[in-house]
PDB file of C-alpha atoms in Angstrom:
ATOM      1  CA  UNK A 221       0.000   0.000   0.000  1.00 55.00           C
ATOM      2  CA  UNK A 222       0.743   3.679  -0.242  1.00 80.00           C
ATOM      3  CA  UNK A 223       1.238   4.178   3.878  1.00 93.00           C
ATOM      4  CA  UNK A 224       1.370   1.785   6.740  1.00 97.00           C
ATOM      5  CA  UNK A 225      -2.184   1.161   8.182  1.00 97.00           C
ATOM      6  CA  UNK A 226      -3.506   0.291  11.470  1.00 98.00           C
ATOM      7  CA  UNK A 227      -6.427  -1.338  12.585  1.00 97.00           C
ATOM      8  CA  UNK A 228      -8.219  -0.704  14.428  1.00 98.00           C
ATOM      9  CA  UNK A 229      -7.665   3.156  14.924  1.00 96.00           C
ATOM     10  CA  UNK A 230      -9.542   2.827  18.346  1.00 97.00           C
ATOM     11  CA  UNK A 231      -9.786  -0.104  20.792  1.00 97.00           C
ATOM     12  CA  UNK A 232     -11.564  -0.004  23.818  1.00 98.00           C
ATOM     13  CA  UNK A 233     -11.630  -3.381  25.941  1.00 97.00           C
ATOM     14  CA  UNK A 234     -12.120  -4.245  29.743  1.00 97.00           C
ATOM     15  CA  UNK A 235      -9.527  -5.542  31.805  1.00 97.00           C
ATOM     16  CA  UNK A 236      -8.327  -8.773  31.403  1.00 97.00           C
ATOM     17  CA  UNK A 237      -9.596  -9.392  28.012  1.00 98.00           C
ATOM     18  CA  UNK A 238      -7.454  -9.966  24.577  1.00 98.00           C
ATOM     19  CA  UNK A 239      -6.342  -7.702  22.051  1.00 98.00           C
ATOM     20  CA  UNK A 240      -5.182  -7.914  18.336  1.00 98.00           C
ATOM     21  CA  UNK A 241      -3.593  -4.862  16.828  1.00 98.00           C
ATOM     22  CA  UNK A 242      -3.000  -5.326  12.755  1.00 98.00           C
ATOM     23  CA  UNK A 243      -0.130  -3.806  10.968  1.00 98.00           C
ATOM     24  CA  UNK A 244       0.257  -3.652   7.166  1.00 98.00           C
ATOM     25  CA  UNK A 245       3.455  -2.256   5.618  1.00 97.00           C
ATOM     26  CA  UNK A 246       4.461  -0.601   2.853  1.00 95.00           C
ATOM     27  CA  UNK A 247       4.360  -2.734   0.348  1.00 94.00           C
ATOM     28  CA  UNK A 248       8.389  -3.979   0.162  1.00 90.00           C
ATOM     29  CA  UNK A 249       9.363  -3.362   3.217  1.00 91.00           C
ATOM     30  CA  UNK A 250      11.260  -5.797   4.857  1.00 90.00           C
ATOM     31  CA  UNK A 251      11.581  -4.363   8.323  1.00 91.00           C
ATOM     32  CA  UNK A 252       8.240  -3.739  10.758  1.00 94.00           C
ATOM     33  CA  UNK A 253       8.845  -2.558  13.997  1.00 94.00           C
ATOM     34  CA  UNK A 254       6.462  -1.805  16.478  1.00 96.00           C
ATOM     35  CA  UNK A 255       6.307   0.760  19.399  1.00 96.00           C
ATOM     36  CA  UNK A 256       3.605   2.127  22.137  1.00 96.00           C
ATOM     37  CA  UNK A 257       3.365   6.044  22.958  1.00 96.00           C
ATOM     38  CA  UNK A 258       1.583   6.772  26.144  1.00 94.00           C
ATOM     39  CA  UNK A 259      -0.164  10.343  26.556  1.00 91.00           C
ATOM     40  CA  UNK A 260       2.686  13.016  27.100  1.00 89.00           C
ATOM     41  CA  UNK A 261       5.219  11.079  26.036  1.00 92.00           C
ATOM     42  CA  UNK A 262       7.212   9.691  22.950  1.00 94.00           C
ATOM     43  CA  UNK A 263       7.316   6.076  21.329  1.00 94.00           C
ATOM     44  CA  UNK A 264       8.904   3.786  22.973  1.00 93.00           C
ATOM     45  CA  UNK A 265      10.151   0.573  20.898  1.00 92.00           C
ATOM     46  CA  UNK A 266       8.415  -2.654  21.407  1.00 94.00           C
ATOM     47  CA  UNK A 267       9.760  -5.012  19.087  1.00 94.00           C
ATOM     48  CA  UNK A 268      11.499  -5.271  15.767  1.00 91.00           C
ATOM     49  CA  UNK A 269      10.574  -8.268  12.848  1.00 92.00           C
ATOM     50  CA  UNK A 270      13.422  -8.638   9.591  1.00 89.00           C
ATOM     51  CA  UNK A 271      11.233 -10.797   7.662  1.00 87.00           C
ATOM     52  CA  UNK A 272       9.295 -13.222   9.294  1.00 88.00           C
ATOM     53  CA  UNK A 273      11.550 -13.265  12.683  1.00 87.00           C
ATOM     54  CA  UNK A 274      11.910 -11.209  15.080  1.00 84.00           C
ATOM     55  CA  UNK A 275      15.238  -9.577  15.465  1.00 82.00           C
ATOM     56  CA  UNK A 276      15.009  -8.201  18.908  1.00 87.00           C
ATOM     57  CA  UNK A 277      11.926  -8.515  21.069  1.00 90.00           C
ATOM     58  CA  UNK A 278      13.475  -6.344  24.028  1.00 89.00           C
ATOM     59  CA  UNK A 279      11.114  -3.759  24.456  1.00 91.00           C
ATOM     60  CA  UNK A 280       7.794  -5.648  25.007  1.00 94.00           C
ATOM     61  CA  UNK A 281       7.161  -5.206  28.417  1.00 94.00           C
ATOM     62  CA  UNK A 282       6.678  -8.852  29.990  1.00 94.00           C
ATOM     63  CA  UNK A 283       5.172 -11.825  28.306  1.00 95.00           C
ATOM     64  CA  UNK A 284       1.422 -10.688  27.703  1.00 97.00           C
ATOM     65  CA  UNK A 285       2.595  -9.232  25.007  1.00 97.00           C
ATOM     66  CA  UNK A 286       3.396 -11.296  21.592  1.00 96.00           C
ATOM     67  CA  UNK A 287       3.446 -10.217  18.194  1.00 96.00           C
ATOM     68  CA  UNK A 288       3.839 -12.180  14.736  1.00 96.00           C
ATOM     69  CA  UNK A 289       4.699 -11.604  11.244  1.00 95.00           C
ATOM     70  CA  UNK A 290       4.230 -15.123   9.678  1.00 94.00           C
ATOM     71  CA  UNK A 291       4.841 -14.326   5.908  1.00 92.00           C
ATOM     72  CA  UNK A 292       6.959 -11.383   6.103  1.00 90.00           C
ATOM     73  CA  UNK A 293       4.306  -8.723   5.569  1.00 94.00           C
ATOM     74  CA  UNK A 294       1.631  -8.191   7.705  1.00 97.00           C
ATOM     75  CA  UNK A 295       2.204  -8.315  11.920  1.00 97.00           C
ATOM     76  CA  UNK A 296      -0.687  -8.641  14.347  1.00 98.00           C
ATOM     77  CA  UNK A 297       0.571  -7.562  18.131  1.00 98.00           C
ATOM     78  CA  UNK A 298      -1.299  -9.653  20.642  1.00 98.00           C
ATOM     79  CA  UNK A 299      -1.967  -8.370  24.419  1.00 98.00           C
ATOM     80  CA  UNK A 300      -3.305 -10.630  26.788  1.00 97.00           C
ATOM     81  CA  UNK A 301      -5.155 -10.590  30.066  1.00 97.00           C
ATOM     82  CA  UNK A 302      -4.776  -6.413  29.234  1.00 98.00           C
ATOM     83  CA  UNK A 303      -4.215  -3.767  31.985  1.00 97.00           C
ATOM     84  CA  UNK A 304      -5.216  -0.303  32.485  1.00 97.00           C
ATOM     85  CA  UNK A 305      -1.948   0.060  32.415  1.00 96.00           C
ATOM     86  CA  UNK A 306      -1.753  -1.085  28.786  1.00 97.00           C
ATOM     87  CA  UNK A 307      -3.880   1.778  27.528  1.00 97.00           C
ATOM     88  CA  UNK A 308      -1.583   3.943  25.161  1.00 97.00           C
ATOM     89  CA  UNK A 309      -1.381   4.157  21.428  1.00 97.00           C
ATOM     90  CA  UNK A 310       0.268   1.334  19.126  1.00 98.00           C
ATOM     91  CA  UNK A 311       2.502   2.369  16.697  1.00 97.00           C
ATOM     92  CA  UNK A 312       3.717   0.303  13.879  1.00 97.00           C
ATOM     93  CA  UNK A 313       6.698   1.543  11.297  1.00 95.00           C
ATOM     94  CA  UNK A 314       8.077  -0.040   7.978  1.00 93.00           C
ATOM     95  CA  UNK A 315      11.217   0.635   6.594  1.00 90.00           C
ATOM     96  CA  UNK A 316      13.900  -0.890   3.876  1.00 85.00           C
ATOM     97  CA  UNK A 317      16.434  -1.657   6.173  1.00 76.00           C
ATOM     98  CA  UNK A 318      19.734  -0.498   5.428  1.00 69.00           C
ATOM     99  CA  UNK A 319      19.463  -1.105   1.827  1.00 62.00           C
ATOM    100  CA  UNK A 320      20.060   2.415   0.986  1.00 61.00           C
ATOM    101  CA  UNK A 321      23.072   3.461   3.476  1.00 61.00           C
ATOM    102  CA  UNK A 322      20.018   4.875   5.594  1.00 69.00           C
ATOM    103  CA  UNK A 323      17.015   2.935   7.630  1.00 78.00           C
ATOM    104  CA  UNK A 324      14.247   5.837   7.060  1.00 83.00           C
ATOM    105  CA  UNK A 325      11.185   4.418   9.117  1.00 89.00           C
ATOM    106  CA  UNK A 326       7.805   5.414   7.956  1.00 93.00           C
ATOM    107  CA  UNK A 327       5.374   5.152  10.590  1.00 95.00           C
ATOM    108  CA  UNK A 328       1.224   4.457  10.598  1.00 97.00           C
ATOM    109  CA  UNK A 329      -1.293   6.483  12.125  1.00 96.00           C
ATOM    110  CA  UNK A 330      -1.329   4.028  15.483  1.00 97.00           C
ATOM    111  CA  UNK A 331      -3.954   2.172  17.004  1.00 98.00           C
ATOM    112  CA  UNK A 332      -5.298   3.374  20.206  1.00 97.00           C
ATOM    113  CA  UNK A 333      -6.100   1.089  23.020  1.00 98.00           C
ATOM    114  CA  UNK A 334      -7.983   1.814  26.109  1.00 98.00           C
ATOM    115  CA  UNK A 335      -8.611  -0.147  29.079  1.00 97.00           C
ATOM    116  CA  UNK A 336     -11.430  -0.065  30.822  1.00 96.00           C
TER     117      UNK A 336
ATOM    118  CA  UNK B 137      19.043   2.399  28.565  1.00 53.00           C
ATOM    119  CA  UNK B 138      19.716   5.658  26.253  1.00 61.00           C
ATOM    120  CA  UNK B 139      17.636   8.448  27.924  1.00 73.00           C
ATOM    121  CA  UNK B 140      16.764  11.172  25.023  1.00 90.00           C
ATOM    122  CA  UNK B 141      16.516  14.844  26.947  1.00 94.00           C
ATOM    123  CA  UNK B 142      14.666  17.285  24.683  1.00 96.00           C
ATOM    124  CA  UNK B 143      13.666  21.109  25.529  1.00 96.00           C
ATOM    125  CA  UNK B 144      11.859  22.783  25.873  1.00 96.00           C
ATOM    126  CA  UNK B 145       8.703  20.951  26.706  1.00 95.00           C
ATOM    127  CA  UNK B 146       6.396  22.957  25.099  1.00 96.00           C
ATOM    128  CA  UNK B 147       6.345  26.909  23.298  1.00 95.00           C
ATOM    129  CA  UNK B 148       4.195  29.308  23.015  1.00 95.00           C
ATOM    130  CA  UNK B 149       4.881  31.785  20.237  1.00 94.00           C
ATOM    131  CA  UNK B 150       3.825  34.224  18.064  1.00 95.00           C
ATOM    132  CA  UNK B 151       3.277  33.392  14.044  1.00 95.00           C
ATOM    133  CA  UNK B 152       6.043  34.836  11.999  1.00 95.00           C
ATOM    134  CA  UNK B 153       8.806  34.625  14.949  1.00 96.00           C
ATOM    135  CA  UNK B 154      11.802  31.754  14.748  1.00 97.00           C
ATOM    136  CA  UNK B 155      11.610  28.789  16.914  1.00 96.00           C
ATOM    137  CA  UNK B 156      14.494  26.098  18.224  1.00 97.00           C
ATOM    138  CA  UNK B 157      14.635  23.043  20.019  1.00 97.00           C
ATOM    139  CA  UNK B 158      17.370  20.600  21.100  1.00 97.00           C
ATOM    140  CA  UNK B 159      18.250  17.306  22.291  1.00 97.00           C
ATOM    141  CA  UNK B 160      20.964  15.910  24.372  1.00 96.00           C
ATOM    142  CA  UNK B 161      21.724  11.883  25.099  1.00 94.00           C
ATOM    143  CA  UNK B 162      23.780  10.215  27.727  1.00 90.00           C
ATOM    144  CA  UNK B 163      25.454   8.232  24.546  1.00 88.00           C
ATOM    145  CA  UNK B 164      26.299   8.468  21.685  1.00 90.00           C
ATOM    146  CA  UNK B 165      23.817   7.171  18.500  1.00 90.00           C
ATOM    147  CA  UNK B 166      24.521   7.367  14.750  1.00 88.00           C
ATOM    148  CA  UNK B 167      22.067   9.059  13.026  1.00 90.00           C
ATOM    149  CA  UNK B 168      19.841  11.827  14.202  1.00 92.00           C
ATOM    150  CA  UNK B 169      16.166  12.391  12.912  1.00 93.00           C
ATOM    151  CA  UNK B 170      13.490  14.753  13.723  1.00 96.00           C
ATOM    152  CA  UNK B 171       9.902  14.055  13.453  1.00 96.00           C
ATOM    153  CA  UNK B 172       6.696  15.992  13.660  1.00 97.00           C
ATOM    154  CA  UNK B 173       3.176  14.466  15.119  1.00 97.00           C
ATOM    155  CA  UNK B 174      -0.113  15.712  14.863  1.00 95.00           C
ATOM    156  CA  UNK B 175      -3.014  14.854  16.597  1.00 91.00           C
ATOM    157  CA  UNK B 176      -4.219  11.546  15.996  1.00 90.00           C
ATOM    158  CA  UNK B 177      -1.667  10.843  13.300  1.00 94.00           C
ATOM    159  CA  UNK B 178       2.016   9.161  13.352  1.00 95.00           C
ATOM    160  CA  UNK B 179       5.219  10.766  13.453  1.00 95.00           C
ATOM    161  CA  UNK B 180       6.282  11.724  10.166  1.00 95.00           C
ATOM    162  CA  UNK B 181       9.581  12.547   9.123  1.00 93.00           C
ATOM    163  CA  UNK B 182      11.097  16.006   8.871  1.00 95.00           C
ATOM    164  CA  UNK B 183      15.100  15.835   8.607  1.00 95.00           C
ATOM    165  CA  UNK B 184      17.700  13.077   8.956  1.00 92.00           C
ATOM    166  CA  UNK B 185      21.435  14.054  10.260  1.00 93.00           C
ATOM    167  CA  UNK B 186      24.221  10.781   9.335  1.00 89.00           C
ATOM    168  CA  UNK B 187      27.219  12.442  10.155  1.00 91.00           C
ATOM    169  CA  UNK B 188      28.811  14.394  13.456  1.00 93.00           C
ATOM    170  CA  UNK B 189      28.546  18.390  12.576  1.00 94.00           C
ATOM    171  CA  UNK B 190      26.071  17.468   9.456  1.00 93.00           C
ATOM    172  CA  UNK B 191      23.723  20.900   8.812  1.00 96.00           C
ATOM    173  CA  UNK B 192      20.742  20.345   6.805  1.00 95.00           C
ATOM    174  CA  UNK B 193      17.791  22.339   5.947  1.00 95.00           C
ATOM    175  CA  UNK B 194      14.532  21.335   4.289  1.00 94.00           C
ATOM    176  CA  UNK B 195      12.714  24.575   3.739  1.00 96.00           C
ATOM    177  CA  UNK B 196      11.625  26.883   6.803  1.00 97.00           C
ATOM    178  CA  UNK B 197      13.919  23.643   8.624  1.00 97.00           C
ATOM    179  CA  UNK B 198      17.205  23.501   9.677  1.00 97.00           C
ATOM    180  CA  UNK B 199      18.847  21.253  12.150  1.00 97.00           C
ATOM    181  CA  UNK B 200      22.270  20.142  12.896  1.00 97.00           C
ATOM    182  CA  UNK B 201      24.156  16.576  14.488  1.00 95.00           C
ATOM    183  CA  UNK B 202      26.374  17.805  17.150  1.00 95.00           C
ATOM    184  CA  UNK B 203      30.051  16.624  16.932  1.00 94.00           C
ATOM    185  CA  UNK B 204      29.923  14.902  20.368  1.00 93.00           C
ATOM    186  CA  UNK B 205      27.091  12.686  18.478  1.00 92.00           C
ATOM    187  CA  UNK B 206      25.376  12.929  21.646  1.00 93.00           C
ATOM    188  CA  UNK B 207      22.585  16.470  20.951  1.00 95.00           C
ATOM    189  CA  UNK B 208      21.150  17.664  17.830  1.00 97.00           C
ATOM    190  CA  UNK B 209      18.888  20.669  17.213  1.00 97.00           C
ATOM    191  CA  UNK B 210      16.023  21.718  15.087  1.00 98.00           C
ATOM    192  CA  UNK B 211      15.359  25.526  14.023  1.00 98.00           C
ATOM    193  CA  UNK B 212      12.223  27.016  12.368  1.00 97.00           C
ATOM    194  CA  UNK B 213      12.253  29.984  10.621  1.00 97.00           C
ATOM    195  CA  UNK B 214       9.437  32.242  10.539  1.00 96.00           C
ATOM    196  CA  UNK B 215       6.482  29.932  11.853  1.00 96.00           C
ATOM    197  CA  UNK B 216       3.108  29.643  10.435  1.00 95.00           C
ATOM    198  CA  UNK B 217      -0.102  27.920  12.495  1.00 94.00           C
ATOM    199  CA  UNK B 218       0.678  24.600  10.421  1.00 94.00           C
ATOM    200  CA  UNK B 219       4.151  24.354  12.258  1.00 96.00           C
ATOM    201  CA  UNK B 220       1.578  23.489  15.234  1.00 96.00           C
ATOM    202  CA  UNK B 221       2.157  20.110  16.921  1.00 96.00           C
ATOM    203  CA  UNK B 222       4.777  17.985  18.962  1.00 97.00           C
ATOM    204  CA  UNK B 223       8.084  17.224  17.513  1.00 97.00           C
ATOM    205  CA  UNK B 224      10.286  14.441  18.408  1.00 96.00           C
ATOM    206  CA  UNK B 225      14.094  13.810  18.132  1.00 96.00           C
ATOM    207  CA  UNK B 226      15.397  10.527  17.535  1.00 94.00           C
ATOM    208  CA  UNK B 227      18.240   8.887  18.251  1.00 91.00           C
ATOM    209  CA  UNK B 228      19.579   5.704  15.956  1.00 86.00           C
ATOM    210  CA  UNK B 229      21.861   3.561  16.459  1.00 79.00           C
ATOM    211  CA  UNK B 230      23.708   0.670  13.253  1.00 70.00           C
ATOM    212  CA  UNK B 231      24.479  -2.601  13.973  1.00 57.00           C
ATOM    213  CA  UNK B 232      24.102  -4.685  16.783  1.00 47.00           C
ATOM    214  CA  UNK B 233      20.682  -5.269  18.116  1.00 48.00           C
ATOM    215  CA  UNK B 234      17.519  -3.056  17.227  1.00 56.00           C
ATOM    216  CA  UNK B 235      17.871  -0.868  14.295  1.00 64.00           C
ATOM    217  CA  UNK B 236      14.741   0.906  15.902  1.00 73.00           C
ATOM    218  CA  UNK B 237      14.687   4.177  17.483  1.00 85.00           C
ATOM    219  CA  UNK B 238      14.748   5.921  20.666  1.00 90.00           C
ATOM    220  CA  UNK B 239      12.445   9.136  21.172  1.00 93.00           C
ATOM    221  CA  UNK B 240      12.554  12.045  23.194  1.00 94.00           C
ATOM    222  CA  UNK B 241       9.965  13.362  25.080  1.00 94.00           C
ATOM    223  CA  UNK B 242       8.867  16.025  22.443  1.00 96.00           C
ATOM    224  CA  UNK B 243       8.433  19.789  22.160  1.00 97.00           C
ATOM    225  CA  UNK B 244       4.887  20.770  22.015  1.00 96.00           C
ATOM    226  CA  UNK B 245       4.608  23.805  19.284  1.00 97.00           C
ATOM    227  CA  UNK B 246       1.733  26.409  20.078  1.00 95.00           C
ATOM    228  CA  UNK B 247       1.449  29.634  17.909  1.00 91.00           C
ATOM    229  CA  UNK B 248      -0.680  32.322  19.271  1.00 85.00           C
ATOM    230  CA  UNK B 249      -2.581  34.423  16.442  1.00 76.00           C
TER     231      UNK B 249
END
């Protein structure tokens, strides 16, 4: 596609149920990388896929968070049991890697997630 | 981890004046970038720095990578109400680990009429 896109753009859920946040890059990319921006602040990096693996899962917070990428294009991030403390926006990004001599990210328009 | 320290927090200024912001880090990263964000949209891309001293400009835009490698700076020259909204320096580092980004805290842009 032209941009990234995010779905859904809002998500509002109770406590302890589960949540799927889609990502589709630009069409090519080979790097997807996902972060979460709470109010007032800037986005902080979740995770990062090359492909279909993911090359450094370091920033997702503790293990009810999971996200895939099975064919290399699309990622789904997946929150269980959520927390109020989950609330925040989702960010995904796309980029070429360092194909050019530069990774340029190009970010969606984020998925926002609130807890009830 | 890297800690990004951007100020100000937020301006308020008239249309028409000039406007700067900077960043500092406890470490050094490899590329700079600066990104705008409006409401309910992502960060978008405004200038990328690759090299300690670089000086770019992309219209009204200037910023500079500082030759420590550890603060960068953004300028705006004679604002208009679409400069409006929160912009974020990034740091990047190659090789090793994440390729992803770390953000400041932002500099929310208000122009009074």
């Amino acid at each position: 596609g032209a941009g990234v896109s995010q779905t859904p753009s809002n998500k509002v859920t109770e406590k302890g149920k589960y949540v799927e946040l889609r990502c589709d890059p630009i069409s090519g990319h080979t790097a997807l990388y996902w972060y979460r921006q709470s109010l007032g602040q800037g986005p902080e990096f979740l995770i990062y896929f090359q492909g279909t693996g993911a090359a450094d899962d370091s920033g997702l917070p503790n293990d009810r968070f999971f996200a895939v990428r099975p064919e290399g294009s699309v990622s789904t991030l997946k929150i269980q049991r959520t927390e109020r403390g989950d609330s925040a926006v989702y960010l995904c990004a796309s980029s070429l890697g360092w194909l050019t001599g530069a990774n340029v990210l190009t970010f969606g328009a984020g998925s926002r997630l609130t807890v009830l | 981890g890297q800690q990004l320290n951007q100020s100000p927090q937020s301006m308020f200024i008239q249309e028409g004046e000039d406007v700067s912001m900077n960043c500092t880090s406890s470490s050094i990263f490899n590329t700079w970038l600066w990104y705008k964000q409006d409401p309910g949209e992502g960060p978008v891309l405004l200038i990328a720095l690759y090299k300690a001293g670089e000086l770019t400009s992309n219209g009204r835009l200037t910023a500079q990578f500082g030759i420590t490698r550890k603060d960068s700076f953004l300028n705006i020259s004679a604002s208009i109400p679409s400069d409006v909204g929160i912009y974020f320096c990034a740091g990047q580092l190659t090789g090793g680990g994440a390729d992803g980004l770390t953000f400041g805290k932002g500099t929310h842009l208000i122009i009074q009429p």
